[in-house]
Amino acid sequence: MRIVLLGAPGSGKGTQGEKLVEKFGIPKISTGDALRAAVAAGTELGKQAKAAMDAGKLVANDIVIGIVEERLEQPDAVNGFILDGFPRNTAQAQVLDQLMAGHNQRPIDKAVHLAVDDEEIIRRLHERAVTEGRHDDKPEVIRHRIEVYNAETHPLLDYYQAQSKLVTVQGVGLVDEIFQRVLKALQ
Ligand code: ADP
């Protein structure tokens, strides 16, 4: 199963993605986690990504595409994967489709949209700012990340709808309830 998770920052992609990992035994590939690891390790790539991340802007396409391409070539991703935080704009989605067309890969099966309204998103991100202390969970950066999502990532709903792959799940409620909705949507 090849799944793309879509949704605003704080919509629960990471949480639901972990539950899919447990359920299906396929890896989750999170570009946000990979970028934070690169920043923490102080690699050249991390240095290039840090300023954009701290400002709530998208990191350059060639950097994130390079990360995803390398990760998808690992043996554990051959039978399926869950993408969390990628693609984030149309160019990335097009590259992903091209990658799936090569390398003996199969196409993406479904794009799962976790729908959560803006007010709830803002509430969750402010809460996460307190509990996790992420650099990009400052109020002005949160606002910008939501703007970037609406401008660049939200159009991907149409992109996957046009491929008849989009499923939308209400992302508000108990984690397990939402997960049951995700599983149903994937059937
Ligand atoms: P969230 O979804 O909570 O905003 P992520 O952990 O997915 O956070 O991403 C954190 C930051 O990493 C983003 O704001 C962006 O700067 C960068 N990033 C992650 N994935 C991508 C991507 N696919 N393209 C560009 N930048 C990305």
PDB file of N, CA, C and O and ligand atoms in Angstrom, residues 7-10 13 30-33 35-36 49 52-54 56-61 64 84-88 92 125 128 134 136 145, ligand 1:
ATOM      1  N   GLY A   7      -2.935  17.125   4.813  1.00  0.00           N
ATOM      2  CA  GLY A   7      -3.645  17.839   5.869  1.00  0.00           C
ATOM      3  C   GLY A   7      -2.771  18.964   6.373  1.00  0.00           C
ATOM      4  O   GLY A   7      -1.543  18.939   6.215  1.00  0.00           O
ATOM      5  N   ALA A   8      -3.408  19.940   6.985  1.00  0.00           N
ATOM      6  CA  ALA A   8      -2.693  21.104   7.497  1.00  0.00           C
ATOM      7  C   ALA A   8      -1.683  20.674   8.563  1.00  0.00           C
ATOM      8  O   ALA A   8      -1.782  19.568   9.106  1.00  0.00           O
ATOM      9  N   PRO A   9      -0.722  21.554   8.895  1.00  0.00           N
ATOM     10  CA  PRO A   9       0.132  21.267  10.033  1.00  0.00           C
ATOM     11  C   PRO A   9      -0.745  21.038  11.262  1.00  0.00           C
ATOM     12  O   PRO A   9      -1.724  21.759  11.444  1.00  0.00           O
ATOM     13  N   GLY A  10      -0.419  20.032  12.041  1.00  0.00           N
ATOM     14  CA  GLY A  10      -1.221  19.773  13.238  1.00  0.00           C
ATOM     15  C   GLY A  10      -2.511  19.009  12.981  1.00  0.00           C
ATOM     16  O   GLY A  10      -3.306  18.811  13.892  1.00  0.00           O
ATOM     17  N   LYS A  13      -1.290  14.019  10.905  1.00  0.00           N
ATOM     18  CA  LYS A  13      -0.668  13.107   9.938  1.00  0.00           C
ATOM     19  C   LYS A  13       0.353  12.189  10.615  1.00  0.00           C
ATOM     20  O   LYS A  13       0.407  11.003  10.336  1.00  0.00           O
ATOM     21  N   SER A  30       8.600  10.654   6.787  1.00  0.00           N
ATOM     22  CA  SER A  30       8.216  12.020   7.143  1.00  0.00           C
ATOM     23  C   SER A  30       9.343  12.959   6.755  1.00  0.00           C
ATOM     24  O   SER A  30      10.444  12.880   7.318  1.00  0.00           O
ATOM     25  N   THR A  31       9.089  13.838   5.794  1.00  0.00           N
ATOM     26  CA  THR A  31      10.140  14.781   5.394  1.00  0.00           C
ATOM     27  C   THR A  31      10.444  15.748   6.533  1.00  0.00           C
ATOM     28  O   THR A  31      11.587  16.151   6.720  1.00  0.00           O
ATOM     29  N   GLY A  32       9.423  16.111   7.329  1.00  0.00           N
ATOM     30  CA  GLY A  32       9.658  16.999   8.472  1.00  0.00           C
ATOM     31  C   GLY A  32      10.625  16.359   9.458  1.00  0.00           C
ATOM     32  O   GLY A  32      11.594  16.991   9.898  1.00  0.00           O
ATOM     33  N   ASP A  33      10.398  15.079   9.808  1.00  0.00           N
ATOM     34  CA  ASP A  33      11.293  14.370  10.733  1.00  0.00           C
ATOM     35  C   ASP A  33      12.696  14.266  10.140  1.00  0.00           C
ATOM     36  O   ASP A  33      13.693  14.468  10.847  1.00  0.00           O
ATOM     37  N   LEU A  35      14.117  16.187   7.956  1.00  0.00           N
ATOM     38  CA  LEU A  35      14.772  17.503   7.945  1.00  0.00           C
ATOM     39  C   LEU A  35      15.210  17.906   9.349  1.00  0.00           C
ATOM     40  O   LEU A  35      16.318  18.421   9.537  1.00  0.00           O
ATOM     41  N   ARG A  36      14.350  17.651  10.357  1.00  0.00           N
ATOM     42  CA  ARG A  36      14.735  17.989  11.740  1.00  0.00           C
ATOM     43  C   ARG A  36      15.958  17.177  12.166  1.00  0.00           C
ATOM     44  O   ARG A  36      16.846  17.692  12.857  1.00  0.00           O
ATOM     45  N   ALA A  49      18.500  23.714   5.071  1.00  0.00           N
ATOM     46  CA  ALA A  49      17.053  23.658   5.314  1.00  0.00           C
ATOM     47  C   ALA A  49      16.603  24.528   6.486  1.00  0.00           C
ATOM     48  O   ALA A  49      15.456  24.981   6.527  1.00  0.00           O
ATOM     49  N   ALA A  52      14.609  28.098   6.263  1.00  0.00           N
ATOM     50  CA  ALA A  52      13.248  27.982   5.730  1.00  0.00           C
ATOM     51  C   ALA A  52      12.333  27.359   6.779  1.00  0.00           C
ATOM     52  O   ALA A  52      11.201  27.824   7.004  1.00  0.00           O
ATOM     53  N   MET A  53      12.796  26.316   7.443  1.00  0.00           N
ATOM     54  CA  MET A  53      11.960  25.639   8.448  1.00  0.00           C
ATOM     55  C   MET A  53      11.597  26.583   9.591  1.00  0.00           C
ATOM     56  O   MET A  53      10.445  26.657  10.005  1.00  0.00           O
ATOM     57  N   ASP A  54      12.596  27.305  10.100  1.00  0.00           N
ATOM     58  CA  ASP A  54      12.340  28.204  11.227  1.00  0.00           C
ATOM     59  C   ASP A  54      11.373  29.316  10.853  1.00  0.00           C
ATOM     60  O   ASP A  54      10.668  29.860  11.703  1.00  0.00           O
ATOM     61  N   GLY A  56       8.909  28.862   8.725  1.00  0.00           N
ATOM     62  CA  GLY A  56       7.626  28.274   8.308  1.00  0.00           C
ATOM     63  C   GLY A  56       7.441  28.257   6.812  1.00  0.00           C
ATOM     64  O   GLY A  56       6.340  28.138   6.301  1.00  0.00           O
ATOM     65  N   LYS A  57       8.554  28.380   6.077  1.00  0.00           N
ATOM     66  CA  LYS A  57       8.495  28.317   4.609  1.00  0.00           C
ATOM     67  C   LYS A  57       8.820  26.895   4.160  1.00  0.00           C
ATOM     68  O   LYS A  57       9.388  26.115   4.917  1.00  0.00           O
ATOM     69  N   LEU A  58       8.504  26.602   2.904  1.00  0.00           N
ATOM     70  CA  LEU A  58       8.875  25.294   2.386  1.00  0.00           C
ATOM     71  C   LEU A  58      10.376  25.267   2.102  1.00  0.00           C
ATOM     72  O   LEU A  58      10.947  26.234   1.613  1.00  0.00           O
ATOM     73  N   VAL A  59      10.966  24.120   2.409  1.00  0.00           N
ATOM     74  CA  VAL A  59      12.368  23.876   2.050  1.00  0.00           C
ATOM     75  C   VAL A  59      12.394  23.625   0.536  1.00  0.00           C
ATOM     76  O   VAL A  59      11.411  23.144  -0.040  1.00  0.00           O
ATOM     77  N   ALA A  60      13.513  23.957  -0.097  1.00  0.00           N
ATOM     78  CA  ALA A  60      13.617  23.840  -1.566  1.00  0.00           C
ATOM     79  C   ALA A  60      13.238  22.436  -2.048  1.00  0.00           C
ATOM     80  O   ALA A  60      13.614  21.436  -1.435  1.00  0.00           O
ATOM     81  N   ASN A  61      12.524  22.393  -3.158  1.00  0.00           N
ATOM     82  CA  ASN A  61      12.065  21.109  -3.705  1.00  0.00           C
ATOM     83  C   ASN A  61      13.206  20.118  -3.915  1.00  0.00           C
ATOM     84  O   ASN A  61      13.051  18.941  -3.590  1.00  0.00           O
ATOM     85  N   VAL A  64      14.121  18.290  -0.561  1.00  0.00           N
ATOM     86  CA  VAL A  64      13.158  17.300  -0.047  1.00  0.00           C
ATOM     87  C   VAL A  64      12.965  16.144  -1.031  1.00  0.00           C
ATOM     88  O   VAL A  64      12.831  14.991  -0.619  1.00  0.00           O
ATOM     89  N   ASP A  84       4.332  11.252   4.906  1.00  0.00           N
ATOM     90  CA  ASP A  84       3.797  12.254   5.843  1.00  0.00           C
ATOM     91  C   ASP A  84       4.549  13.561   5.601  1.00  0.00           C
ATOM     92  O   ASP A  84       5.736  13.654   5.879  1.00  0.00           O
ATOM     93  N   GLY A  85       3.860  14.547   5.046  1.00  0.00           N
ATOM     94  CA  GLY A  85       4.512  15.840   4.811  1.00  0.00           C
ATOM     95  C   GLY A  85       5.126  15.978   3.433  1.00  0.00           C
ATOM     96  O   GLY A  85       5.777  16.979   3.137  1.00  0.00           O
ATOM     97  N   PHE A  86       4.924  14.997   2.606  1.00  0.00           N
ATOM     98  CA  PHE A  86       5.384  15.023   1.214  1.00  0.00           C
ATOM     99  C   PHE A  86       4.370  14.251   0.387  1.00  0.00           C
ATOM    100  O   PHE A  86       3.976  13.168   0.812  1.00  0.00           O
ATOM    101  N   PRO A  87       3.946  14.753  -0.748  1.00  0.00           N
ATOM    102  CA  PRO A  87       4.281  16.030  -1.357  1.00  0.00           C
ATOM    103  C   PRO A  87       3.572  17.199  -0.680  1.00  0.00           C
ATOM    104  O   PRO A  87       2.542  17.037  -0.039  1.00  0.00           O
ATOM    105  N   ARG A  88       4.158  18.376  -0.837  1.00  0.00           N
ATOM    106  CA  ARG A  88       3.612  19.585  -0.235  1.00  0.00           C
ATOM    107  C   ARG A  88       3.302  20.653  -1.268  1.00  0.00           C
ATOM    108  O   ARG A  88       2.809  21.712  -0.931  1.00  0.00           O
ATOM    109  N   GLN A  92       6.159  18.725  -6.348  1.00  0.00           N
ATOM    110  CA  GLN A  92       6.578  17.518  -5.608  1.00  0.00           C
ATOM    111  C   GLN A  92       5.665  16.337  -5.944  1.00  0.00           C
ATOM    112  O   GLN A  92       6.130  15.201  -6.078  1.00  0.00           O
ATOM    113  N   LEU A 125      -1.622  23.643  17.441  1.00  0.00           N
ATOM    114  CA  LEU A 125      -0.220  24.044  17.240  1.00  0.00           C
ATOM    115  C   LEU A 125       0.288  24.865  18.419  1.00  0.00           C
ATOM    116  O   LEU A 125       1.446  24.731  18.813  1.00  0.00           O
ATOM    117  N   ARG A 128       1.008  22.365  21.080  1.00  0.00           N
ATOM    118  CA  ARG A 128       2.240  21.636  20.785  1.00  0.00           C
ATOM    119  C   ARG A 128       3.470  22.509  21.062  1.00  0.00           C
ATOM    120  O   ARG A 128       4.521  22.004  21.458  1.00  0.00           O
ATOM    121  N   ARG A 134       8.903  23.058  19.532  1.00  0.00           N
ATOM    122  CA  ARG A 134       9.479  23.121  18.189  1.00  0.00           C
ATOM    123  C   ARG A 134       9.732  24.569  17.787  1.00  0.00           C
ATOM    124  O   ARG A 134       8.933  25.441  18.072  1.00  0.00           O
ATOM    125  N   ASP A 136       9.394  26.003  15.036  1.00  0.00           N
ATOM    126  CA  ASP A 136       8.421  26.585  14.102  1.00  0.00           C
ATOM    127  C   ASP A 136       7.017  26.640  14.691  1.00  0.00           C
ATOM    128  O   ASP A 136       6.060  26.915  13.992  1.00  0.00           O
ATOM    129  N   ARG A 145       2.828  29.120   8.402  1.00  0.00           N
ATOM    130  CA  ARG A 145       2.753  27.726   7.937  1.00  0.00           C
ATOM    131  C   ARG A 145       1.353  27.389   7.435  1.00  0.00           C
ATOM    132  O   ARG A 145       1.195  26.653   6.464  1.00  0.00           O
TER     133      ARG A 145
HETATM  134  P1  ADP B   1       3.939  20.370  10.026  1.00  0.00           P
HETATM  135  O1  ADP B   1       3.171  19.510   9.097  1.00  0.00           O
HETATM  136  O2  ADP B   1       3.551  20.194  11.456  1.00  0.00           O
HETATM  137  O3  ADP B   1       4.026  21.808   9.625  1.00  0.00           O
HETATM  138  P2  ADP B   1       6.426  18.991   9.289  1.00  0.00           P
HETATM  139  O4  ADP B   1       7.144  18.303  10.368  1.00  0.00           O
HETATM  140  O5  ADP B   1       5.758  18.160   8.250  1.00  0.00           O
HETATM  141  O6  ADP B   1       5.440  19.973  10.022  1.00  0.00           O
HETATM  142  O7  ADP B   1       7.405  20.006   8.524  1.00  0.00           O
HETATM  143  C1  ADP B   1       8.147  20.982   9.212  1.00  0.00           C
HETATM  144  C2  ADP B   1       8.840  21.906   8.214  1.00  0.00           C
HETATM  145  O8  ADP B   1       9.743  21.146   7.401  1.00  0.00           O
HETATM  146  C3  ADP B   1       7.934  22.611   7.207  1.00  0.00           C
HETATM  147  O9  ADP B   1       7.374  23.794   7.715  1.00  0.00           O
HETATM  148  C4  ADP B   1       8.918  22.877   6.061  1.00  0.00           C
HETATM  149  O10 ADP B   1       9.765  23.966   6.349  1.00  0.00           O
HETATM  150  C5  ADP B   1       9.754  21.625   6.061  1.00  0.00           C
HETATM  151  N1  ADP B   1       9.214  20.576   5.161  1.00  0.00           N
HETATM  152  C6  ADP B   1       8.719  19.357   5.523  1.00  0.00           C
HETATM  153  N2  ADP B   1       8.311  18.663   4.456  1.00  0.00           N
HETATM  154  C7  ADP B   1       8.539  19.451   3.372  1.00  0.00           C
HETATM  155  C8  ADP B   1       8.310  19.319   1.976  1.00  0.00           C
HETATM  156  N3  ADP B   1       7.757  18.212   1.458  1.00  0.00           N
HETATM  157  N4  ADP B   1       8.669  20.350   1.166  1.00  0.00           N
HETATM  158  C9  ADP B   1       9.222  21.458   1.661  1.00  0.00           C
HETATM  159  N5  ADP B   1       9.448  21.654   2.958  1.00  0.00           N
HETATM  160  C10 ADP B   1       9.121  20.674   3.825  1.00  0.00           C
END
